[in-house]
Amino acid sequence: MKIAVLPGDGIGTEIVAQAMKVLDVLKKDGMKIETEEAAIGGAGYDTAGDPLPESTLALAKASDAVLLGAVGGPRYDKLDRPLRPERGLLRIRKELNLFANLRPALLYPELASASTLKPEVVAGLDIMIVRELTGDVYFGQPRGIEVRVDENGKGERVGFNTMVYSESEVRRVAHVGFGIAMKRGKKLCSVEKANVLECSELWRDVVAEVAKDYPEVELSTMYVDNAAMQLVRNPKQFDVIVTGNIFGDILSDEASMLSGSIGMLPSASLDENNKGMYEPIHGSAPDIAGKNLANPLATILSVSMMFKYTFGDQATADRIDNAVKKVIAKGYRTGDIWTEGCEKVSCGQMGDAVVAAM
Ligand code: IPM
Ligand code: MG
């Protein structure tokens, strides 16, 4: 198992270091795991003048899986757009063809009080968002900012992007959504904005076609504005949600807060062959970077997803998940999930606690 390790920026290095402790345990137990580190994001720009250095991409392509921390930071916000850390992330997703982004939102019972919603609304929450990751307005052409002159010769700047999905792009991510629904509660909700957007109209049609292959799955469709509302009104109505890149970006942040902290949620980004990149869904958190305060559990749970989806090793995934459940049950909390009566721990201590629980 060759894993490319890309810590990135901000808290990325701290949280990935904790995930490496988990991999070390597995190595000691005899698993043949090989890891190699490389720079991405701002770190890539600093070392190679490129948020996705050639050597990093080559390593990622040659590996079975990629473990990513986070990218971005205020230091890089003034760079030309193609040099910004986020572009490195978008490019590696595209280059590796990681079109299916799995973002679970799961509430640990002990963290119900960390959610801003009433415990009875979120207790037992277990949603999987399948976000398309390599298309949509994120990648559509044309895009840009340019000066356009009207018929009176008056010019002003115009910013524009293109929302676009092909049938095949919708079909392949719909299959992933239905496939996951089959292994869970057999309910899939397709989220779009077909009342306004042609792109969404096509999305809806193609998802309905794919549904014929999965007669056991109950398919529903929902406009994205309603979905955003339903997620806070009654989130437990959802099992699996499949949606496009930009809607999925927004809804997955919203869903993460149902579970108390964005610091708890892992993600998997998969290609056609289940090769994957695994990362926490939170960002680089520059405000707490370097302070040993970050919550490493989302990254550690991303390693669990790696074993489940890329290596097909459910037992190891369960072992990691159970260790995380144990440290939560014992009352260890980083600042983001801390409540009265619990033990506040650092990022490093949380990593050690997980290792001990394994
Ligand atoms: C995410 C992030 C990224 C995205 C940014 C950092 C480019 O918000 O993974 O959700 O928009 O996809
Ligand atoms: Mg996002």
Short mmCIF file of C-alpha atoms and ligand atoms in Angstrom, two decimals:
data_model
loop_
_atom_site.label_atom_id
_atom_site.label_comp_id
_atom_site.label_asym_id
_atom_site.label_seq_id
_atom_site.Cartn_x
_atom_site.Cartn_y
_atom_site.Cartn_z
CA MET A 1 0.00 0.00 0.00
CA LYS A 2 1.72 3.12 -1.19
CA ILE A 3 0.34 6.32 0.29
CA ALA A 4 1.31 9.80 -0.85
CA VAL A 5 1.19 12.10 2.16
CA LEU A 6 0.52 15.76 1.40
CA PRO A 7 0.26 17.78 4.63
CA GLY A 8 -0.21 21.14 2.89
CA ASP A 9 -0.61 24.32 4.91
CA GLY A 10 -1.73 25.70 8.27
CA ILE A 11 -2.92 22.98 10.63
CA GLY A 12 -2.37 20.47 7.80
CA THR A 13 1.05 19.45 9.09
CA GLU A 14 -0.17 18.98 12.67
CA ILE A 15 -3.21 16.88 11.85
CA VAL A 16 -1.41 14.74 9.28
CA ALA A 17 1.30 14.02 11.87
CA GLN A 18 -1.41 12.45 14.07
CA ALA A 19 -2.74 10.36 11.19
CA MET A 20 0.83 9.15 10.60
CA LYS A 21 0.90 7.86 14.19
CA VAL A 22 -2.10 5.71 13.31
CA LEU A 23 -0.37 4.41 10.17
CA ASP A 24 2.73 3.65 12.29
CA VAL A 25 0.63 1.43 14.56
CA LEU A 26 -0.63 -0.48 11.54
CA LYS A 27 2.91 -0.82 10.18
CA LYS A 28 4.15 -2.17 13.51
CA ASP A 29 1.36 -4.71 13.36
CA GLY A 30 2.81 -5.95 10.09
CA MET A 31 0.86 -4.11 7.41
CA LYS A 32 2.91 -3.33 4.33
CA ILE A 33 2.40 0.41 4.20
CA GLU A 34 4.80 2.73 2.44
CA THR A 35 4.41 6.49 2.84
CA GLU A 36 6.11 9.34 1.02
CA GLU A 37 5.61 13.01 1.73
CA ALA A 38 5.34 15.85 -0.79
CA ALA A 39 4.35 19.51 -0.86
CA ILE A 40 1.01 20.88 -2.04
CA GLY A 41 -0.82 24.20 -1.79
CA GLY A 42 1.09 27.09 -0.28
CA ALA A 43 3.85 24.66 0.71
CA GLY A 44 4.14 23.67 -2.95
CA TYR A 45 4.33 27.30 -3.97
CA ASP A 46 7.02 27.95 -1.34
CA THR A 47 9.19 25.01 -2.36
CA ALA A 48 8.59 24.82 -6.11
CA GLY A 49 6.69 27.94 -7.13
CA ASP A 50 3.65 25.80 -7.93
CA PRO A 51 0.70 24.81 -5.70
CA LEU A 52 0.84 21.39 -7.35
CA PRO A 53 4.49 20.70 -8.11
CA GLU A 54 5.19 18.25 -10.95
CA SER A 55 6.92 15.86 -8.52
CA THR A 56 3.93 15.89 -6.15
CA LEU A 57 1.53 15.04 -8.96
CA ALA A 58 3.84 12.26 -10.15
CA LEU A 59 3.99 10.80 -6.63
CA ALA A 60 0.20 11.00 -6.28
CA LYS A 61 -0.26 9.24 -9.61
CA ALA A 62 2.19 6.50 -8.65
CA SER A 63 0.52 5.88 -5.27
CA ASP A 64 -2.54 3.81 -4.39
CA ALA A 65 -3.98 6.54 -2.21
CA VAL A 66 -3.31 10.11 -1.17
CA LEU A 67 -3.64 11.52 2.34
CA LEU A 68 -4.09 15.28 2.33
CA GLY A 69 -4.12 17.76 5.23
CA ALA A 70 -5.39 21.15 4.13
CA VAL A 71 -4.31 23.96 1.84
CA GLY A 72 -4.41 27.73 1.92
CA GLY A 73 -3.53 30.67 4.11
CA PRO A 74 -3.71 34.45 4.14
CA ARG A 75 -0.10 34.63 3.00
CA TYR A 76 -1.11 33.30 -0.42
CA ASP A 77 -4.34 35.20 -0.98
CA LYS A 78 -2.70 37.92 -3.05
CA LEU A 79 -1.01 35.54 -5.49
CA ASP A 80 -2.15 35.25 -9.10
CA ARG A 81 -5.11 32.92 -9.25
CA PRO A 82 -3.27 29.95 -10.88
CA LEU A 83 -0.65 30.06 -8.12
CA ARG A 84 -3.08 30.00 -5.21
CA PRO A 85 -3.14 26.95 -2.92
CA GLU A 86 -6.79 26.11 -3.74
CA ARG A 87 -5.84 25.72 -7.39
CA GLY A 88 -3.39 22.99 -6.43
CA LEU A 89 -6.20 21.12 -4.72
CA LEU A 90 -8.59 21.54 -7.64
CA ARG A 91 -5.90 20.44 -10.11
CA ILE A 92 -4.98 17.26 -8.23
CA ARG A 93 -8.69 16.32 -8.03
CA LYS A 94 -8.98 16.84 -11.78
CA GLU A 95 -5.66 15.20 -12.73
CA LEU A 96 -6.47 12.08 -10.70
CA ASN A 97 -10.05 12.09 -12.02
CA LEU A 98 -11.48 12.00 -8.48
CA PHE A 99 -15.04 12.69 -9.52
CA ALA A 100 -16.88 11.20 -6.53
CA ASN A 101 -16.48 12.98 -3.22
CA LEU A 102 -17.93 11.15 -0.24
CA ARG A 103 -18.66 13.34 2.75
CA PRO A 104 -20.34 11.60 5.67
CA ALA A 105 -22.04 13.64 8.37
CA LEU A 106 -22.26 11.47 11.42
CA LEU A 107 -23.11 12.50 14.95
CA TYR A 108 -21.29 10.86 17.83
CA PRO A 109 -23.90 10.64 20.61
CA GLU A 110 -21.53 12.22 23.13
CA LEU A 111 -21.16 15.28 20.90
CA ALA A 112 -24.87 15.99 20.52
CA SER A 113 -24.52 18.99 22.81
CA ALA A 114 -21.73 20.41 20.63
CA SER A 115 -24.23 20.83 17.80
CA THR A 116 -26.04 24.14 17.58
CA LEU A 117 -29.23 22.20 16.82
CA LYS A 118 -31.46 20.60 19.43
CA PRO A 119 -30.17 17.16 20.42
CA GLU A 120 -33.44 15.48 19.41
CA VAL A 121 -33.10 16.92 15.89
CA VAL A 122 -29.58 15.58 15.37
CA ALA A 123 -29.37 12.50 17.64
CA GLY A 124 -28.54 9.45 15.54
CA LEU A 125 -27.72 11.55 12.47
CA ASP A 126 -25.96 9.58 9.73
CA ILE A 127 -25.98 11.17 6.27
CA MET A 128 -23.68 10.57 3.32
CA ILE A 129 -23.25 13.37 0.84
CA VAL A 130 -21.91 12.31 -2.55
CA ARG A 131 -20.58 15.44 -4.20
CA GLU A 132 -19.47 15.48 -7.82
CA LEU A 133 -15.95 16.87 -7.73
CA THR A 134 -14.44 17.41 -11.17
CA GLY A 135 -17.11 19.30 -13.10
CA ASP A 136 -19.67 22.09 -12.75
CA VAL A 137 -18.97 25.77 -12.40
CA TYR A 138 -15.66 24.85 -10.69
CA PHE A 139 -14.10 23.77 -13.99
CA GLY A 140 -16.48 24.96 -16.75
CA GLN A 141 -15.12 27.12 -19.56
CA PRO A 142 -15.26 29.96 -20.39
CA ARG A 143 -14.45 31.63 -17.11
CA GLY A 144 -12.74 34.85 -16.21
CA ILE A 145 -12.91 38.53 -15.41
CA GLU A 146 -12.84 40.91 -18.35
CA VAL A 147 -13.91 44.37 -19.39
CA ARG A 148 -17.02 44.38 -21.53
CA VAL A 149 -18.16 47.44 -23.42
CA ASP A 150 -21.89 48.12 -23.89
CA GLU A 151 -23.51 49.69 -26.97
CA ASN A 152 -22.85 53.18 -25.60
CA GLY A 153 -19.14 52.48 -25.44
CA LYS A 154 -19.17 52.27 -21.65
CA GLY A 155 -16.93 49.56 -20.25
CA GLU A 156 -17.03 47.74 -16.96
CA ARG A 157 -15.53 44.58 -15.51
CA VAL A 158 -17.57 41.41 -15.73
CA GLY A 159 -16.89 38.18 -13.85
CA PHE A 160 -18.22 34.96 -15.38
CA ASN A 161 -18.16 31.18 -14.93
CA THR A 162 -19.85 28.36 -16.74
CA MET A 163 -22.02 25.75 -15.08
CA VAL A 164 -21.78 22.64 -17.23
CA TYR A 165 -22.37 18.90 -16.83
CA SER A 166 -22.28 16.22 -19.49
CA GLU A 167 -24.55 13.19 -19.31
CA SER A 168 -21.62 10.88 -18.68
CA GLU A 169 -20.38 13.00 -15.78
CA VAL A 170 -23.81 12.90 -14.15
CA ARG A 171 -24.27 9.22 -14.86
CA ARG A 172 -21.04 8.05 -13.23
CA VAL A 173 -21.56 10.01 -10.02
CA ALA A 174 -25.23 8.94 -9.92
CA HIS A 175 -24.05 5.32 -10.02
CA VAL A 176 -21.78 6.00 -7.05
CA GLY A 177 -24.71 7.58 -5.18
CA PHE A 178 -27.05 4.66 -5.88
CA GLY A 179 -24.30 2.13 -5.09
CA ILE A 180 -23.72 3.69 -1.68
CA ALA A 181 -27.46 3.95 -1.02
CA MET A 182 -27.74 0.20 -1.72
CA LYS A 183 -25.24 -0.47 1.08
CA ARG A 184 -27.05 1.87 3.49
CA GLY A 185 -30.70 2.82 3.93
CA LYS A 186 -31.60 2.52 0.21
CA LYS A 187 -32.72 6.15 0.01
CA LEU A 188 -31.14 8.61 -2.40
CA CYS A 189 -31.99 12.28 -2.71
CA SER A 190 -30.71 14.07 -5.81
CA VAL A 191 -30.24 17.78 -5.19
CA GLU A 192 -30.25 20.37 -7.98
CA LYS A 193 -31.95 23.56 -9.14
CA ALA A 194 -33.91 22.26 -12.12
CA ASN A 195 -36.56 24.96 -11.77
CA VAL A 196 -34.00 27.52 -12.95
CA LEU A 197 -30.95 25.84 -14.49
CA GLU A 198 -30.77 23.76 -17.69
CA CYS A 199 -27.67 22.11 -16.30
CA SER A 200 -29.79 20.84 -13.40
CA GLU A 201 -32.60 19.78 -15.73
CA LEU A 202 -30.21 17.44 -17.49
CA TRP A 203 -28.88 16.27 -14.11
CA ARG A 204 -32.40 15.36 -13.01
CA ASP A 205 -33.15 13.47 -16.25
CA VAL A 206 -29.93 11.46 -16.17
CA VAL A 207 -30.32 10.55 -12.47
CA ALA A 208 -33.86 9.31 -13.23
CA GLU A 209 -32.45 7.12 -16.04
CA VAL A 210 -29.78 5.65 -13.79
CA ALA A 211 -32.45 4.95 -11.14
CA LYS A 212 -33.86 2.22 -13.38
CA ASP A 213 -30.77 0.13 -12.59
CA TYR A 214 -31.52 0.38 -8.86
CA PRO A 215 -35.19 -0.49 -8.38
CA GLU A 216 -34.64 -1.11 -4.66
CA VAL A 217 -33.47 2.45 -4.02
CA GLU A 218 -36.11 5.05 -3.28
CA LEU A 219 -35.11 8.13 -5.31
CA SER A 220 -36.30 11.62 -4.44
CA THR A 221 -35.28 14.98 -5.90
CA MET A 222 -35.01 18.28 -4.12
CA TYR A 223 -34.11 21.84 -5.11
CA VAL A 224 -30.94 22.97 -3.44
CA ASP A 225 -32.53 25.86 -1.56
CA ASN A 226 -35.11 23.52 -0.06
CA ALA A 227 -32.38 20.97 0.71
CA ALA A 228 -30.43 23.61 2.63
CA MET A 229 -33.56 24.32 4.64
CA GLN A 230 -34.50 20.65 5.18
CA LEU A 231 -30.97 19.89 6.43
CA VAL A 232 -31.49 22.10 9.46
CA ARG A 233 -35.24 21.47 9.82
CA ASN A 234 -35.20 17.67 9.78
CA PRO A 235 -31.79 16.31 8.77
CA LYS A 236 -32.63 12.72 9.65
CA GLN A 237 -34.98 12.48 6.64
CA PHE A 238 -31.82 12.06 4.51
CA ASP A 239 -29.81 8.91 3.93
CA VAL A 240 -27.64 9.56 0.86
CA ILE A 241 -27.58 12.86 -1.03
CA VAL A 242 -26.07 13.11 -4.52
CA THR A 243 -25.38 16.54 -5.92
CA GLY A 244 -23.11 18.65 -8.11
CA ASN A 245 -19.82 20.25 -7.18
CA ILE A 246 -20.88 23.70 -5.98
CA PHE A 247 -24.11 22.62 -4.28
CA GLY A 248 -22.20 19.79 -2.60
CA ASP A 249 -19.51 22.18 -1.42
CA ILE A 250 -22.09 24.32 0.33
CA LEU A 251 -24.38 21.59 1.66
CA SER A 252 -21.51 19.54 3.06
CA ASP A 253 -20.31 22.47 5.15
CA GLU A 254 -23.85 22.93 6.39
CA ALA A 255 -24.23 19.22 7.17
CA SER A 256 -20.92 19.17 9.03
CA MET A 257 -22.24 21.61 11.59
CA LEU A 258 -25.16 19.31 12.38
CA SER A 259 -22.59 16.96 13.81
CA GLY A 260 -21.12 19.52 16.15
CA SER A 261 -17.80 20.28 14.56
CA ILE A 262 -16.36 20.44 11.11
CA GLY A 263 -13.23 19.10 12.83
CA MET A 264 -14.80 15.64 13.04
CA LEU A 265 -15.60 14.94 9.42
CA PRO A 266 -13.46 13.02 6.96
CA SER A 267 -13.89 12.69 3.21
CA ALA A 268 -12.94 10.43 0.35
CA SER A 269 -12.53 11.48 -3.26
CA LEU A 270 -12.60 8.50 -5.58
CA ASP A 271 -11.93 7.73 -9.21
CA GLU A 272 -13.53 4.99 -11.31
CA ASN A 273 -11.25 2.33 -9.73
CA ASN A 274 -11.59 3.42 -6.09
CA LYS A 275 -8.18 4.99 -6.05
CA GLY A 276 -8.70 7.87 -3.69
CA MET A 277 -7.58 11.00 -2.01
CA TYR A 278 -8.54 11.32 1.65
CA GLU A 279 -8.80 14.57 3.53
CA PRO A 280 -10.67 16.25 6.36
CA ILE A 281 -13.41 18.47 5.03
CA HIS A 282 -12.23 21.44 7.08
CA GLY A 283 -9.63 23.91 5.87
CA SER A 284 -6.16 24.99 7.00
CA ALA A 285 -7.44 27.11 9.93
CA PRO A 286 -4.62 29.70 9.87
CA ASP A 287 -5.90 31.23 13.13
CA ILE A 288 -4.91 28.16 15.16
CA ALA A 289 -2.08 26.83 12.99
CA GLY A 290 1.15 25.90 14.77
CA LYS A 291 -0.52 26.00 18.19
CA ASN A 292 -1.17 22.28 18.64
CA LEU A 293 -4.88 23.03 19.07
CA ALA A 294 -6.43 21.49 15.96
CA ASN A 295 -8.73 18.49 16.03
CA PRO A 296 -6.95 15.63 14.22
CA LEU A 297 -9.94 13.28 14.27
CA ALA A 298 -11.26 14.22 10.80
CA THR A 299 -7.86 13.33 9.35
CA ILE A 300 -7.59 10.12 11.34
CA LEU A 301 -11.10 9.17 10.20
CA SER A 302 -9.99 9.92 6.64
CA VAL A 303 -7.38 7.19 7.06
CA SER A 304 -10.20 4.89 8.10
CA MET A 305 -12.08 5.75 4.92
CA MET A 306 -8.92 4.99 2.94
CA PHE A 307 -8.86 1.45 4.30
CA LYS A 308 -12.55 1.02 3.63
CA TYR A 309 -12.77 2.40 0.11
CA THR A 310 -9.34 2.06 -1.52
CA PHE A 311 -7.85 -0.94 0.30
CA GLY A 312 -11.15 -2.75 0.85
CA ASP A 313 -10.14 -3.50 4.45
CA GLN A 314 -13.23 -2.97 6.57
CA ALA A 315 -11.63 -4.52 9.67
CA THR A 316 -8.88 -1.90 9.79
CA ALA A 317 -11.41 0.86 9.10
CA ASP A 318 -13.51 -0.42 12.02
CA ARG A 319 -10.46 -0.58 14.24
CA ILE A 320 -9.70 3.10 13.62
CA ASP A 321 -13.36 4.16 13.92
CA ASN A 322 -13.71 2.28 17.19
CA ALA A 323 -10.56 3.88 18.59
CA VAL A 324 -12.01 7.32 17.79
CA LYS A 325 -15.33 6.37 19.41
CA LYS A 326 -13.44 5.24 22.48
CA VAL A 327 -11.51 8.50 22.94
CA ILE A 328 -14.72 10.48 22.50
CA ALA A 329 -16.49 8.26 25.03
CA LYS A 330 -13.59 8.75 27.46
CA GLY A 331 -14.20 12.48 27.33
CA TYR A 332 -11.10 13.67 25.45
CA ARG A 333 -11.88 16.84 23.51
CA THR A 334 -9.94 19.32 21.45
CA GLY A 335 -11.12 22.93 21.82
CA ASP A 336 -13.61 22.81 18.94
CA ILE A 337 -15.70 20.06 20.55
CA TRP A 338 -14.97 20.75 24.19
CA THR A 339 -17.85 21.18 26.63
CA GLU A 340 -17.92 21.53 30.43
CA GLY A 341 -16.84 18.39 32.26
CA CYS A 342 -14.67 17.01 29.44
CA GLU A 343 -10.91 16.87 29.31
CA LYS A 344 -9.38 19.41 26.98
CA VAL A 345 -6.48 17.94 25.01
CA SER A 346 -4.06 19.18 22.37
CA CYS A 347 -3.84 17.94 18.81
CA GLY A 348 -0.87 15.74 19.69
CA GLN A 349 -2.52 14.35 22.82
CA MET A 350 -5.62 13.47 20.82
CA GLY A 351 -3.46 11.57 18.32
CA ASP A 352 -1.76 9.70 21.17
CA ALA A 353 -5.13 8.88 22.74
CA VAL A 354 -6.33 7.34 19.48
CA VAL A 355 -3.14 5.30 19.17
CA ALA A 356 -3.58 4.07 22.77
CA ALA A 357 -7.19 3.14 22.05
CA MET A 358 -6.14 1.10 19.01
C1 IPM B 1 -13.74 21.90 -0.07
C2 IPM B 1 -13.11 23.27 -0.14
C3 IPM B 1 -12.53 23.48 -1.53
C4 IPM B 1 -13.68 23.42 -2.50
C5 IPM B 1 -11.72 24.76 -1.69
C6 IPM B 1 -10.61 24.87 -0.69
C7 IPM B 1 -11.18 24.90 -3.09
O1 IPM B 1 -14.03 24.23 0.22
O2 IPM B 1 -13.02 20.90 -0.28
O3 IPM B 1 -14.93 21.82 0.19
O4 IPM B 1 -14.37 24.41 -2.73
O5 IPM B 1 -13.91 22.35 -3.07
MG MG B 2 -15.90 23.47 0.90
#
